[in-house]
Short mmCIF file of C-alpha atoms in Angstrom, two decimals:
data_model
loop_
_atom_site.label_atom_id
_atom_site.label_comp_id
_atom_site.label_asym_id
_atom_site.label_seq_id
_atom_site.Cartn_x
_atom_site.Cartn_y
_atom_site.Cartn_z
CA UNK H 1 8.98 31.81 10.70
CA UNK H 2 7.79 28.64 12.45
CA UNK H 3 9.61 27.64 15.63
CA UNK H 4 10.12 24.16 14.18
CA UNK H 5 9.64 22.42 10.84
CA UNK H 6 11.17 20.32 8.10
CA UNK H 7 13.23 21.45 5.10
CA UNK H 8 13.46 19.37 1.92
CA UNK H 9 15.42 19.89 -1.26
CA UNK H 10 18.13 18.43 -3.49
CA UNK H 11 16.97 14.92 -2.55
CA UNK H 12 17.60 15.63 1.13
CA UNK H 13 15.59 16.49 4.21
CA UNK H 14 16.28 17.70 7.75
CA UNK H 15 14.31 19.10 10.66
CA UNK H 16 15.02 22.32 12.48
CA UNK H 17 14.01 24.21 15.60
CA UNK H 18 14.67 27.73 16.85
CA UNK H 19 16.03 27.70 20.38
CA UNK H 20 16.41 24.71 22.68
CA UNK H 21 12.94 24.68 24.24
CA UNK H 22 10.72 21.58 24.06
CA UNK H 23 8.96 21.03 20.74
CA UNK H 24 5.19 20.62 20.75
CA UNK H 25 3.71 17.66 18.92
CA UNK H 26 3.07 18.29 15.26
CA UNK H 27 -0.17 16.32 15.47
CA UNK H 28 -2.02 16.28 18.75
CA UNK H 29 -5.38 15.26 17.35
CA UNK H 30 -6.69 11.93 18.51
CA UNK H 31 -7.43 9.46 15.73
CA UNK H 32 -11.05 9.32 14.76
CA UNK H 33 -12.98 6.79 12.78
CA UNK H 34 -14.21 7.86 9.37
CA UNK H 35 -16.35 4.75 9.02
CA UNK H 36 -19.37 6.18 10.77
CA UNK H 37 -22.96 5.45 9.85
CA UNK H 38 -24.66 8.35 8.11
CA UNK H 39 -28.47 8.53 7.90
CA UNK H 40 -29.53 8.18 4.27
CA UNK H 41 -32.55 9.49 2.40
CA UNK H 42 -33.88 9.10 -1.12
CA UNK H 43 -32.24 11.36 -3.69
CA UNK H 44 -33.96 12.95 -6.66
CA UNK H 45 -33.15 12.34 -10.31
CA UNK H 46 -36.13 13.90 -12.00
CA UNK H 47 -38.69 12.38 -12.17
CA UNK H 48 -37.36 9.50 -10.03
CA UNK H 49 -36.32 9.16 -6.41
CA UNK H 50 -33.56 6.60 -5.92
CA UNK H 51 -31.90 5.15 -2.83
CA UNK H 52 -28.16 5.94 -2.69
CA UNK H 53 -25.61 3.20 -2.18
CA UNK H 54 -23.88 4.78 0.79
CA UNK H 55 -23.31 8.37 1.87
CA UNK H 56 -21.82 9.38 -1.48
CA UNK H 57 -23.71 6.81 -3.57
CA UNK H 58 -20.43 5.09 -4.40
CA UNK H 59 -20.11 2.17 -1.97
CA UNK H 60 -20.03 -0.51 -4.73
CA UNK H 61 -17.34 1.40 -6.65
CA UNK H 62 -15.24 2.01 -3.53
CA UNK H 63 -15.49 -1.66 -2.65
CA UNK H 64 -14.53 -2.79 -6.15
CA UNK H 65 -11.61 -0.33 -6.40
CA UNK H 66 -10.13 -1.25 -3.01
CA UNK H 67 -10.49 -4.97 -3.61
CA UNK H 68 -9.05 -4.84 -7.14
CA UNK H 69 -6.07 -2.84 -5.82
CA UNK H 70 -5.27 -5.46 -3.18
CA UNK H 71 -2.77 -8.19 -3.90
CA UNK H 72 -4.72 -10.90 -2.02
CA UNK H 73 -8.46 -10.23 -2.20
CA UNK H 74 -9.04 -10.67 -5.97
CA UNK H 75 -7.43 -14.13 -5.91
CA UNK H 76 -9.25 -15.02 -2.68
CA UNK H 77 -12.60 -14.05 -4.20
CA UNK H 78 -11.80 -16.00 -7.37
CA UNK H 79 -11.00 -18.99 -5.16
CA UNK H 80 -14.41 -18.59 -3.49
CA UNK H 81 -16.02 -18.34 -6.94
CA UNK H 82 -14.27 -21.53 -8.05
CA UNK H 83 -15.20 -23.46 -4.91
CA UNK H 84 -18.87 -22.45 -5.08
CA UNK H 85 -19.08 -23.09 -8.84
CA UNK H 86 -17.40 -26.48 -8.46
CA UNK H 87 -17.70 -28.49 -11.67
CA UNK H 88 -20.57 -26.29 -12.80
CA UNK H 89 -24.36 -25.93 -12.50
CA UNK H 90 -26.41 -29.11 -12.33
CA UNK H 91 -30.03 -30.08 -11.74
CA UNK H 92 -30.79 -32.06 -8.61
CA UNK H 93 -33.42 -33.24 -6.18
CA UNK H 94 -32.95 -33.76 -2.46
CA UNK H 95 -33.73 -36.96 -0.58
CA UNK H 96 -33.96 -37.49 3.16
CA UNK H 97 -32.05 -40.59 4.21
CA UNK H 98 -33.14 -43.03 6.91
CA UNK H 99 -30.65 -41.50 9.34
CA UNK H 100 -32.20 -38.04 8.81
CA UNK H 101 -29.44 -36.65 6.63
CA UNK H 102 -30.24 -34.89 3.37
CA UNK H 103 -28.58 -36.13 0.21
CA UNK H 104 -28.61 -34.59 -3.24
CA UNK H 105 -29.38 -36.73 -6.24
CA UNK H 106 -28.03 -35.07 -9.38
CA UNK H 107 -29.97 -35.66 -12.58
CA UNK H 108 -30.24 -34.76 -16.25
CA UNK H 109 -33.46 -33.35 -17.64
CA UNK H 110 -33.35 -32.93 -21.45
CA UNK H 111 -36.25 -30.48 -21.51
CA UNK H 112 -34.84 -28.10 -18.89
CA UNK H 113 -31.32 -28.46 -20.30
CA UNK H 114 -32.56 -27.60 -23.80
CA UNK H 115 -34.10 -24.39 -22.45
CA UNK H 116 -30.91 -23.46 -20.58
CA UNK H 117 -28.76 -24.03 -23.67
CA UNK H 118 -31.08 -21.88 -25.84
CA UNK H 119 -30.46 -18.54 -24.10
CA UNK H 120 -27.91 -17.14 -26.52
CA UNK H 121 -29.78 -18.54 -29.52
CA UNK H 122 -32.76 -16.48 -28.37
CA UNK H 123 -30.76 -13.24 -28.25
CA UNK H 124 -29.44 -13.12 -24.68
CA UNK H 125 -25.87 -11.77 -24.32
CA UNK H 126 -24.57 -14.62 -22.15
CA UNK H 127 -25.11 -18.32 -21.55
CA UNK H 128 -26.69 -19.58 -18.36
CA UNK H 129 -23.25 -20.65 -17.15
CA UNK H 130 -21.82 -17.16 -17.69
CA UNK H 131 -24.89 -15.71 -16.00
CA UNK H 132 -24.31 -17.84 -12.91
CA UNK H 133 -20.59 -17.04 -12.77
CA UNK H 134 -21.39 -13.32 -12.90
CA UNK H 135 -23.95 -13.79 -10.14
CA UNK H 136 -21.37 -15.54 -7.95
CA UNK H 137 -18.91 -12.66 -8.35
CA UNK H 138 -21.60 -10.11 -7.55
CA UNK H 139 -22.45 -12.09 -4.44
CA UNK H 140 -18.89 -12.16 -3.15
CA UNK H 141 -18.36 -8.46 -3.90
CA UNK H 142 -21.69 -7.10 -2.66
CA UNK H 143 -23.95 -10.02 -1.64
CA UNK H 144 -26.62 -8.60 -3.94
CA UNK H 145 -27.58 -9.69 -7.48
CA UNK H 146 -29.54 -7.82 -10.17
CA UNK H 147 -31.22 -9.96 -12.86
CA UNK H 148 -33.25 -8.87 -15.88
CA UNK H 149 -36.10 -11.15 -16.95
CA UNK H 150 -36.64 -11.68 -20.69
CA UNK H 151 -40.11 -13.03 -21.50
CA UNK H 152 -41.41 -14.77 -24.61
CA UNK H 153 -42.78 -12.58 -27.41
CA UNK H 154 -45.94 -14.67 -27.54
CA UNK H 155 -46.59 -13.74 -23.93
CA UNK H 156 -46.27 -10.06 -24.80
CA UNK H 157 -48.89 -10.54 -27.52
CA UNK H 158 -51.31 -11.96 -24.95
CA UNK H 159 -50.80 -15.47 -26.26
CA UNK H 160 -49.96 -18.46 -24.15
CA UNK H 161 -46.30 -19.46 -24.23
CA UNK H 162 -45.07 -22.93 -23.34
CA UNK H 163 -41.95 -21.40 -21.80
CA UNK H 164 -42.79 -17.86 -20.66
CA UNK H 165 -39.23 -17.04 -19.55
CA UNK H 166 -36.78 -16.89 -22.46
CA UNK H 167 -33.79 -16.37 -20.18
CA UNK H 168 -32.09 -14.20 -17.57
CA UNK H 169 -29.46 -11.47 -17.86
CA UNK H 170 -27.09 -10.36 -15.12
CA UNK H 171 -26.67 -6.64 -14.34
CA UNK H 172 -23.71 -5.29 -12.38
CA UNK H 173 -24.43 -3.84 -8.95
CA UNK H 174 -22.16 -0.93 -9.93
CA UNK H 175 -24.80 0.24 -12.43
CA UNK H 176 -28.08 -0.35 -10.59
CA UNK H 177 -30.05 1.60 -7.97
CA UNK H 178 -33.57 0.99 -6.67
CA UNK H 179 -35.96 3.85 -7.44
CA UNK H 180 -39.57 5.03 -7.49
CA UNK H 181 -41.66 7.84 -8.95
CA UNK H 182 -43.12 8.56 -5.51
CA UNK H 183 -41.52 11.35 -3.49
CA UNK H 184 -40.15 9.52 -0.43
CA UNK H 185 -37.30 11.95 0.26
CA UNK H 186 -38.90 13.02 3.55
CA UNK H 187 -40.06 9.57 4.58
CA UNK H 188 -38.28 8.40 7.72
CA UNK H 189 -39.17 4.70 7.48
CA UNK H 190 -38.10 3.53 4.02
CA UNK H 191 -38.07 -0.17 3.12
CA UNK H 192 -37.27 -2.15 0.00
CA UNK H 193 -40.99 -2.39 -0.79
CA UNK H 194 -41.09 1.36 -1.47
CA UNK H 195 -39.13 0.91 -4.71
CA UNK H 196 -40.80 -0.42 -7.85
CA UNK H 197 -38.20 0.73 -10.39
CA UNK H 198 -34.52 0.07 -11.09
CA UNK H 199 -32.33 2.80 -12.61
CA UNK H 200 -29.40 1.52 -14.67
CA UNK H 201 -26.47 3.67 -15.78
CA UNK H 202 -22.99 4.94 -15.02
CA UNK H 203 -23.34 6.21 -11.45
CA UNK H 204 -19.63 6.84 -11.16
CA UNK H 205 -19.84 9.66 -13.69
CA UNK H 206 -23.34 10.78 -12.73
CA UNK H 207 -25.16 12.44 -15.57
CA UNK H 208 -28.70 13.37 -16.49
CA UNK H 209 -31.84 11.28 -16.29
CA UNK H 210 -31.81 10.63 -20.04
CA UNK H 211 -28.46 8.85 -19.66
CA UNK H 212 -30.07 6.25 -17.38
CA UNK H 213 -32.55 3.53 -18.24
CA UNK H 214 -35.51 2.89 -15.96
CA UNK H 215 -36.92 -0.63 -15.67
CA UNK H 216 -39.83 -2.05 -13.76
CA UNK H 217 -38.79 -3.94 -10.68
CA UNK H 218 -39.60 -7.63 -10.88
CA UNK H 219 -42.68 -8.59 -8.88
CA UNK H 220 -42.61 -12.23 -7.67
CA UNK H 221 -46.39 -12.08 -7.12
CA UNK H 222 -46.90 -11.22 -10.82
CA UNK H 223 -43.73 -12.43 -12.55
CA UNK H 224 -45.09 -12.28 -16.12
CA UNK H 225 -46.45 -8.73 -15.93
CA UNK H 226 -43.71 -7.12 -18.04
CA UNK H 227 -40.65 -8.22 -19.98
CA UNK H 228 -37.36 -6.60 -19.02
CA UNK H 229 -38.18 -6.26 -15.33
CA UNK H 230 -35.17 -6.44 -13.00
CA UNK H 231 -35.15 -8.40 -9.76
CA UNK H 232 -32.83 -7.85 -6.82
CA UNK H 233 -31.83 -10.90 -4.81
CA UNK H 234 -29.65 -10.47 -1.76
CA UNK H 235 -28.35 -12.12 1.35
CA UNK H 236 -30.73 -10.81 3.98
CA UNK H 237 -29.14 -8.71 6.70
CA UNK H 238 -30.76 -5.97 8.76
CA UNK H 239 -34.32 -5.22 7.69
CA UNK H 240 -33.54 -1.49 7.62
CA UNK H 241 -30.92 -1.96 4.89
CA UNK H 242 -32.22 -1.41 1.37
CA UNK H 243 -29.17 -2.94 -0.27
CA UNK H 244 -27.19 -5.99 0.74
CA UNK H 245 -24.21 -5.41 2.99
CA UNK H 246 -20.84 -6.90 2.20
CA UNK H 247 -20.35 -8.52 5.60
CA UNK H 248 -16.55 -8.64 5.46
CA UNK H 249 -15.72 -5.37 3.67
CA UNK H 250 -16.86 -2.60 6.00
CA UNK H 251 -15.07 -3.90 9.08
CA UNK H 252 -11.71 -4.33 7.35
CA UNK H 253 -11.77 -1.34 5.00
CA UNK H 254 -8.94 0.43 6.94
CA UNK H 255 -6.85 -2.75 6.76
CA UNK H 256 -7.38 -2.99 3.00
CA UNK H 257 -6.32 0.63 2.56
CA UNK H 258 -3.27 0.03 4.76
CA UNK H 259 -2.06 -3.09 3.00
CA UNK H 260 -2.69 -1.48 -0.41
CA UNK H 261 -0.42 1.42 0.63
CA UNK H 262 2.44 -0.65 2.09
CA UNK H 263 4.27 -1.15 -1.24
CA UNK H 264 4.07 2.60 -1.91
CA UNK H 265 5.56 3.36 1.52
CA UNK H 266 8.45 0.96 0.99
CA UNK H 267 9.17 2.03 -2.59
CA UNK H 268 8.99 5.73 -1.69
CA UNK H 269 11.35 5.17 1.23
CA UNK H 270 13.85 3.26 -0.90
CA UNK H 271 13.68 5.58 -3.91
CA UNK H 272 13.52 8.98 -2.25
CA UNK H 273 14.93 8.53 1.29
CA UNK H 274 12.71 11.38 2.45
CA UNK H 275 13.27 10.71 6.14
CA UNK H 276 15.20 13.51 7.84
CA UNK H 277 18.81 12.57 8.67
CA UNK H 278 19.82 15.67 10.64
CA UNK H 279 18.22 17.97 13.16
CA UNK H 280 19.40 21.60 13.20
CA UNK H 281 19.11 23.82 16.28
CA UNK H 282 19.24 27.54 15.46
CA UNK H 283 19.98 29.80 18.45
CA UNK H 284 17.62 32.65 19.23
CA UNK H 285 20.67 34.96 19.43
CA UNK H 286 21.38 34.27 15.76
CA UNK H 287 17.96 35.59 14.76
CA UNK H 288 18.40 38.66 16.99
CA UNK H 289 21.81 39.43 15.49
CA UNK H 290 20.61 38.92 11.92
CA UNK H 291 17.59 41.13 12.53
CA UNK H 292 19.85 43.96 13.71
CA UNK H 293 22.23 43.44 10.78
CA UNK H 294 19.42 43.48 8.22
CA UNK H 295 17.95 46.60 9.85
CA UNK H 296 21.30 48.39 9.52
CA UNK H 297 21.65 47.33 5.88
CA UNK H 298 18.15 48.57 5.09
CA UNK H 299 18.91 51.93 6.75
CA UNK H 300 22.17 52.16 4.80
CA UNK H 301 20.39 51.37 1.52
CA UNK H 302 17.73 53.98 2.33
CA UNK H 303 20.43 56.65 2.76
CA UNK H 304 22.11 55.62 -0.49
CA UNK H 305 18.75 55.69 -2.26
CA UNK H 306 18.07 59.22 -0.97
CA UNK H 307 21.46 60.27 -2.35
CA UNK H 308 20.44 59.14 -5.82
CA UNK H 309 21.90 55.64 -5.94
CA UNK H 310 20.31 53.20 -8.41
CA UNK H 311 18.90 49.81 -7.37
CA UNK H 312 21.98 48.09 -8.78
CA UNK H 313 24.14 50.10 -6.36
CA UNK H 314 22.22 49.01 -3.25
CA UNK H 315 23.73 46.45 -0.88
CA UNK H 316 22.67 42.81 -1.30
CA UNK H 317 23.64 39.60 0.53
CA UNK H 318 25.11 36.47 -1.04
CA UNK H 319 23.85 33.22 0.54
CA UNK H 320 25.43 30.22 -1.13
CA UNK H 321 24.60 30.49 -4.83
CA UNK H 322 21.62 32.79 -4.21
CA UNK H 323 21.46 36.57 -3.76
CA UNK H 324 19.10 38.34 -1.36
CA UNK H 325 18.04 41.86 -2.36
CA UNK H 326 17.86 43.64 1.01
CA UNK H 327 15.96 46.73 -0.13
CA UNK H 328 15.43 49.91 1.88
CA UNK H 329 12.79 48.86 4.41
CA UNK H 330 13.18 46.15 7.04
CA UNK H 331 10.31 43.69 7.76
CA UNK H 332 10.06 40.37 9.57
CA UNK H 333 9.39 38.79 6.17
CA UNK H 334 12.89 39.83 5.10
CA UNK H 335 14.40 38.02 8.09
CA UNK H 336 12.31 34.90 7.33
CA UNK H 337 13.43 34.96 3.70
CA UNK H 338 17.06 35.24 4.75
CA UNK H 339 16.70 32.39 7.27
CA UNK H 340 15.05 30.15 4.67
CA UNK H 341 17.89 30.88 2.25
CA UNK H 342 20.41 29.85 4.91
CA UNK H 343 18.46 26.63 5.53
CA UNK H 344 18.29 25.94 1.78
CA UNK H 345 22.04 26.51 1.57
CA UNK H 346 22.55 24.06 4.43
CA UNK H 347 20.34 21.54 2.62
CA UNK H 348 22.51 21.77 -0.49
CA UNK H 349 25.61 21.37 1.65
CA UNK H 350 24.33 18.28 3.48
CA UNK H 351 23.05 16.76 0.22
CA UNK H 352 26.36 17.37 -1.54
CA UNK H 353 27.74 13.90 -0.74
CA UNK H 354 31.26 13.48 -2.16
CA UNK H 355 31.60 16.92 -3.75
CA UNK H 356 31.60 18.56 -0.29
CA UNK H 357 34.21 16.20 1.12
CA UNK H 358 36.76 18.12 3.18
CA UNK H 359 34.57 21.23 3.38
CA UNK H 360 33.02 22.69 6.52
CA UNK H 361 29.82 24.61 7.09
CA UNK H 362 30.66 27.67 9.22
CA UNK H 363 28.38 29.93 11.27
CA UNK H 364 29.16 32.50 13.94
CA UNK H 365 28.78 31.83 17.65
CA UNK H 366 26.91 34.27 19.89
CA UNK H 367 27.09 35.18 23.56
CA UNK H 368 23.66 35.37 25.19
CA UNK H 369 22.69 37.53 28.17
CA UNK H 370 23.92 34.82 30.55
CA UNK H 371 27.36 34.80 28.98
CA UNK H 372 26.86 31.37 27.40
CA UNK H 373 27.95 30.60 23.84
CA UNK H 374 25.14 29.86 21.38
CA UNK H 375 25.74 28.47 17.90
CA UNK H 376 24.07 26.39 15.22
CA UNK H 377 24.00 22.73 16.20
CA UNK H 378 23.64 19.97 13.61
CA UNK H 379 22.74 16.67 15.24
CA UNK H 380 22.55 13.43 13.30
CA UNK H 381 19.28 11.51 13.62
CA UNK H 382 19.82 7.73 13.80
CA UNK H 383 18.33 6.16 10.67
CA UNK H 384 16.55 2.94 11.58
CA UNK H 385 16.05 1.71 8.02
CA UNK H 386 15.82 -1.93 9.05
CA UNK H 387 13.31 -1.24 11.82
CA UNK H 388 11.13 0.85 9.49
CA UNK H 389 11.00 -1.76 6.72
CA UNK H 390 10.47 -4.59 9.23
CA UNK H 391 7.60 -2.66 10.85
CA UNK H 392 5.90 -2.31 7.46
CA UNK H 393 6.40 -5.99 6.69
CA UNK H 394 5.03 -7.00 10.11
CA UNK H 395 1.97 -4.83 9.54
CA UNK H 396 1.54 -6.36 6.09
CA UNK H 397 1.59 -9.91 7.48
CA UNK H 398 -0.95 -8.98 10.14
CA UNK H 399 -3.17 -7.36 7.50
CA UNK H 400 -2.99 -10.55 5.42
CA UNK H 401 -4.28 -12.59 8.34
CA UNK H 402 -7.07 -10.08 9.00
CA UNK H 403 -8.17 -10.30 5.36
CA UNK H 404 -8.09 -14.10 5.40
CA UNK H 405 -10.07 -14.36 8.63
CA UNK H 406 -12.60 -11.81 7.39
CA UNK H 407 -13.15 -13.84 4.22
CA UNK H 408 -13.53 -16.98 6.31
CA UNK H 409 -10.94 -18.92 4.33
CA UNK H 410 -8.51 -21.00 6.35
CA UNK H 411 -4.81 -20.68 5.37
CA UNK H 412 -4.76 -24.37 4.45
CA UNK H 413 -7.36 -23.62 1.75
CA UNK H 414 -6.04 -20.24 0.64
CA UNK H 415 -2.43 -21.55 0.53
CA UNK H 416 -1.32 -18.55 2.61
CA UNK H 417 -0.01 -18.77 6.17
CA UNK H 418 1.11 -16.13 8.64
CA UNK H 419 4.65 -16.36 7.22
CA UNK H 420 3.48 -16.09 3.62
CA UNK H 421 4.36 -19.73 2.88
CA UNK H 422 2.16 -22.46 1.45
CA UNK H 423 0.48 -24.76 3.92
CA UNK H 424 1.43 -28.37 3.14
CA UNK H 425 -0.71 -30.10 5.74
CA UNK H 426 -3.03 -32.47 3.89
CA UNK H 427 -5.14 -33.11 6.97
CA UNK H 428 -5.66 -29.40 7.59
CA UNK H 429 -6.57 -28.80 3.97
CA UNK H 430 -9.01 -31.71 3.84
CA UNK H 431 -10.97 -31.00 7.00
CA UNK H 432 -11.04 -27.24 6.53
CA UNK H 433 -12.22 -27.73 2.95
CA UNK H 434 -15.06 -29.97 4.16
CA UNK H 435 -16.03 -27.38 6.77
CA UNK H 436 -15.93 -24.63 4.15
CA UNK H 437 -18.20 -26.64 1.83
CA UNK H 438 -20.84 -26.84 4.55
CA UNK H 439 -21.01 -23.03 4.52
CA UNK H 440 -21.99 -22.77 0.84
CA UNK H 441 -25.76 -23.22 1.24
CA UNK H 442 -26.63 -19.52 1.61
CA UNK H 443 -24.38 -18.27 -1.23
CA UNK H 444 -25.74 -20.97 -3.55
CA UNK H 445 -29.34 -20.22 -2.58
CA UNK H 446 -28.96 -16.48 -3.29
CA UNK H 447 -27.03 -16.98 -6.53
CA UNK H 448 -29.51 -19.51 -7.93
CA UNK H 449 -32.68 -17.86 -6.58
CA UNK H 450 -33.82 -16.21 -9.82
CA UNK H 451 -32.90 -19.15 -12.04
CA UNK H 452 -34.84 -21.54 -9.79
CA UNK H 453 -37.80 -19.15 -9.88
CA UNK H 454 -37.60 -19.16 -13.68
CA UNK H 455 -37.63 -22.98 -13.62
CA UNK H 456 -40.74 -22.88 -11.43
CA UNK H 457 -42.47 -20.68 -14.05
CA UNK H 458 -41.38 -22.61 -17.16
CA UNK H 459 -41.56 -26.10 -15.65
CA UNK H 460 -44.01 -25.88 -12.73
CA UNK H 461 -44.67 -29.62 -12.53
CA UNK H 462 -40.99 -30.52 -12.33
CA UNK H 463 -40.42 -27.76 -9.80
CA UNK H 464 -43.19 -29.24 -7.63
CA UNK H 465 -41.36 -32.55 -7.85
CA UNK H 466 -38.37 -30.88 -6.23
CA UNK H 467 -36.14 -30.24 -9.26
CA UNK H 468 -33.74 -27.39 -8.59
CA UNK H 469 -30.51 -26.09 -10.05
CA UNK H 470 -27.37 -25.70 -7.98
CA UNK H 471 -23.66 -26.38 -8.22
CA UNK H 472 -21.97 -29.74 -8.17
CA UNK H 473 -19.01 -29.69 -5.80
CA UNK H 474 -17.24 -33.05 -5.60
CA UNK H 475 -16.11 -34.17 -2.18
CA UNK H 476 -12.37 -34.73 -2.03
CA UNK H 477 -11.45 -38.12 -0.62
CA UNK H 478 -8.70 -38.60 1.93
CA UNK H 479 -5.75 -40.50 0.46
CA UNK H 480 -6.04 -43.22 3.14
CA UNK H 481 -9.61 -43.83 1.93
CA UNK H 482 -8.42 -44.35 -1.65
CA UNK H 483 -7.17 -47.67 -2.96
CA UNK H 484 -3.34 -47.67 -2.99
CA UNK H 485 -3.22 -48.06 -6.76
CA UNK H 486 -5.36 -44.94 -7.21
CA UNK H 487 -3.50 -42.66 -4.80
CA UNK H 488 -1.85 -39.60 -6.30
CA UNK H 489 1.57 -40.63 -5.00
CA UNK H 490 1.36 -43.85 -7.03
CA UNK H 491 0.31 -42.28 -10.31
CA UNK H 492 2.88 -42.26 -13.14
CA UNK H 493 4.37 -38.90 -14.04
CA UNK H 494 3.15 -37.25 -17.21
CA UNK H 495 5.83 -37.08 -19.90
#
């Protein structure tokens, strides 16, 4: 039997130790980080070799699962999606002002707009607006975007098409991996250029090659080579990385796991009260005495057995509501079984609440070799319920701030402060919103990269004139810069 441990049962728990010596730590291992970098190599899915997304080829799924299970991150990402999307996609050109600043001039182009609005009419599953919204979400979850290029049928028949690109289709990063037919599994220096295929399928469940679809990878140098090719646009990071890296996720993954688990810790504590409330010290002399007693009973049963007694006539021991069959041969396992039955009986007694009122739990005292009295000691462990819950809440608040800072969203924009209240400072919200808007250039460039390339193919002359597609994000005016009659505080209430 272990020298120390924990006993649970009947909705109760307590710790115990044998003897009064010091107890060694139950966990002496130093914490270690599981977020280590593991060298990757191409994996085979006959006849293809694909590059795994992480050590277990599940980084996108792990990221999506942890984020979706968090109470803050989904709404924060949707807020980022809404801010980047603004009032929606719009064509524009850029002009350099006399003071050197760059200003966008938004415009309407009937020809380009007609092509954009024709996507679903030409058989694509989503409109260009839905395509862009999906791209934004992929960017904020993984910073990488897969797009399938649908080309005109006339182009496939070697005929000239006025608009070669029919439209674009978004593919989830959860379903795509870069691949090649070339065996690069032993190649030490692998780059994105080594992959000319994209495998699409359910990587979470695995499966055989026939369950995946292989597409040509889009080649910007020859964009009209094949219809159905898939491009991969990403926010550039380290050149050695094949896939985009979610810049905020890896560093705060332990915090996400922790804050996702906090409600479970609190609910489990409140529902089950599994924390030990008593500590029991069992004297060594008790074990010595019980060992001798069990040995004598076994010897007695052996004599009775030799005299022809049946098993029903052998001596047994009653412990609480349970009965221990002693048998005819003593072993240490018999002593352990008896001790565990005594501990289980004590558990039932301590968990009895009102039905054991007025009762006592009695054990014998023993005199050790020094003449001192040894007996079972039941010490109450102070239950710091308040401290435990407050510690979890404090951790949760700290985790919230870590998540917010990692996402780069100021509390005045996210409406979350360190105390979990809504920030009401208009000045903070205004200036932090303006600062946040200045950081949208890279996300917008990556999200709109393929659509702008398609515009350059279908409308090369207009593209040379500087026509691009982006997102219109209106600048919020300060109330002091608005005419008094137009200020929100002076607007009539809606009935």
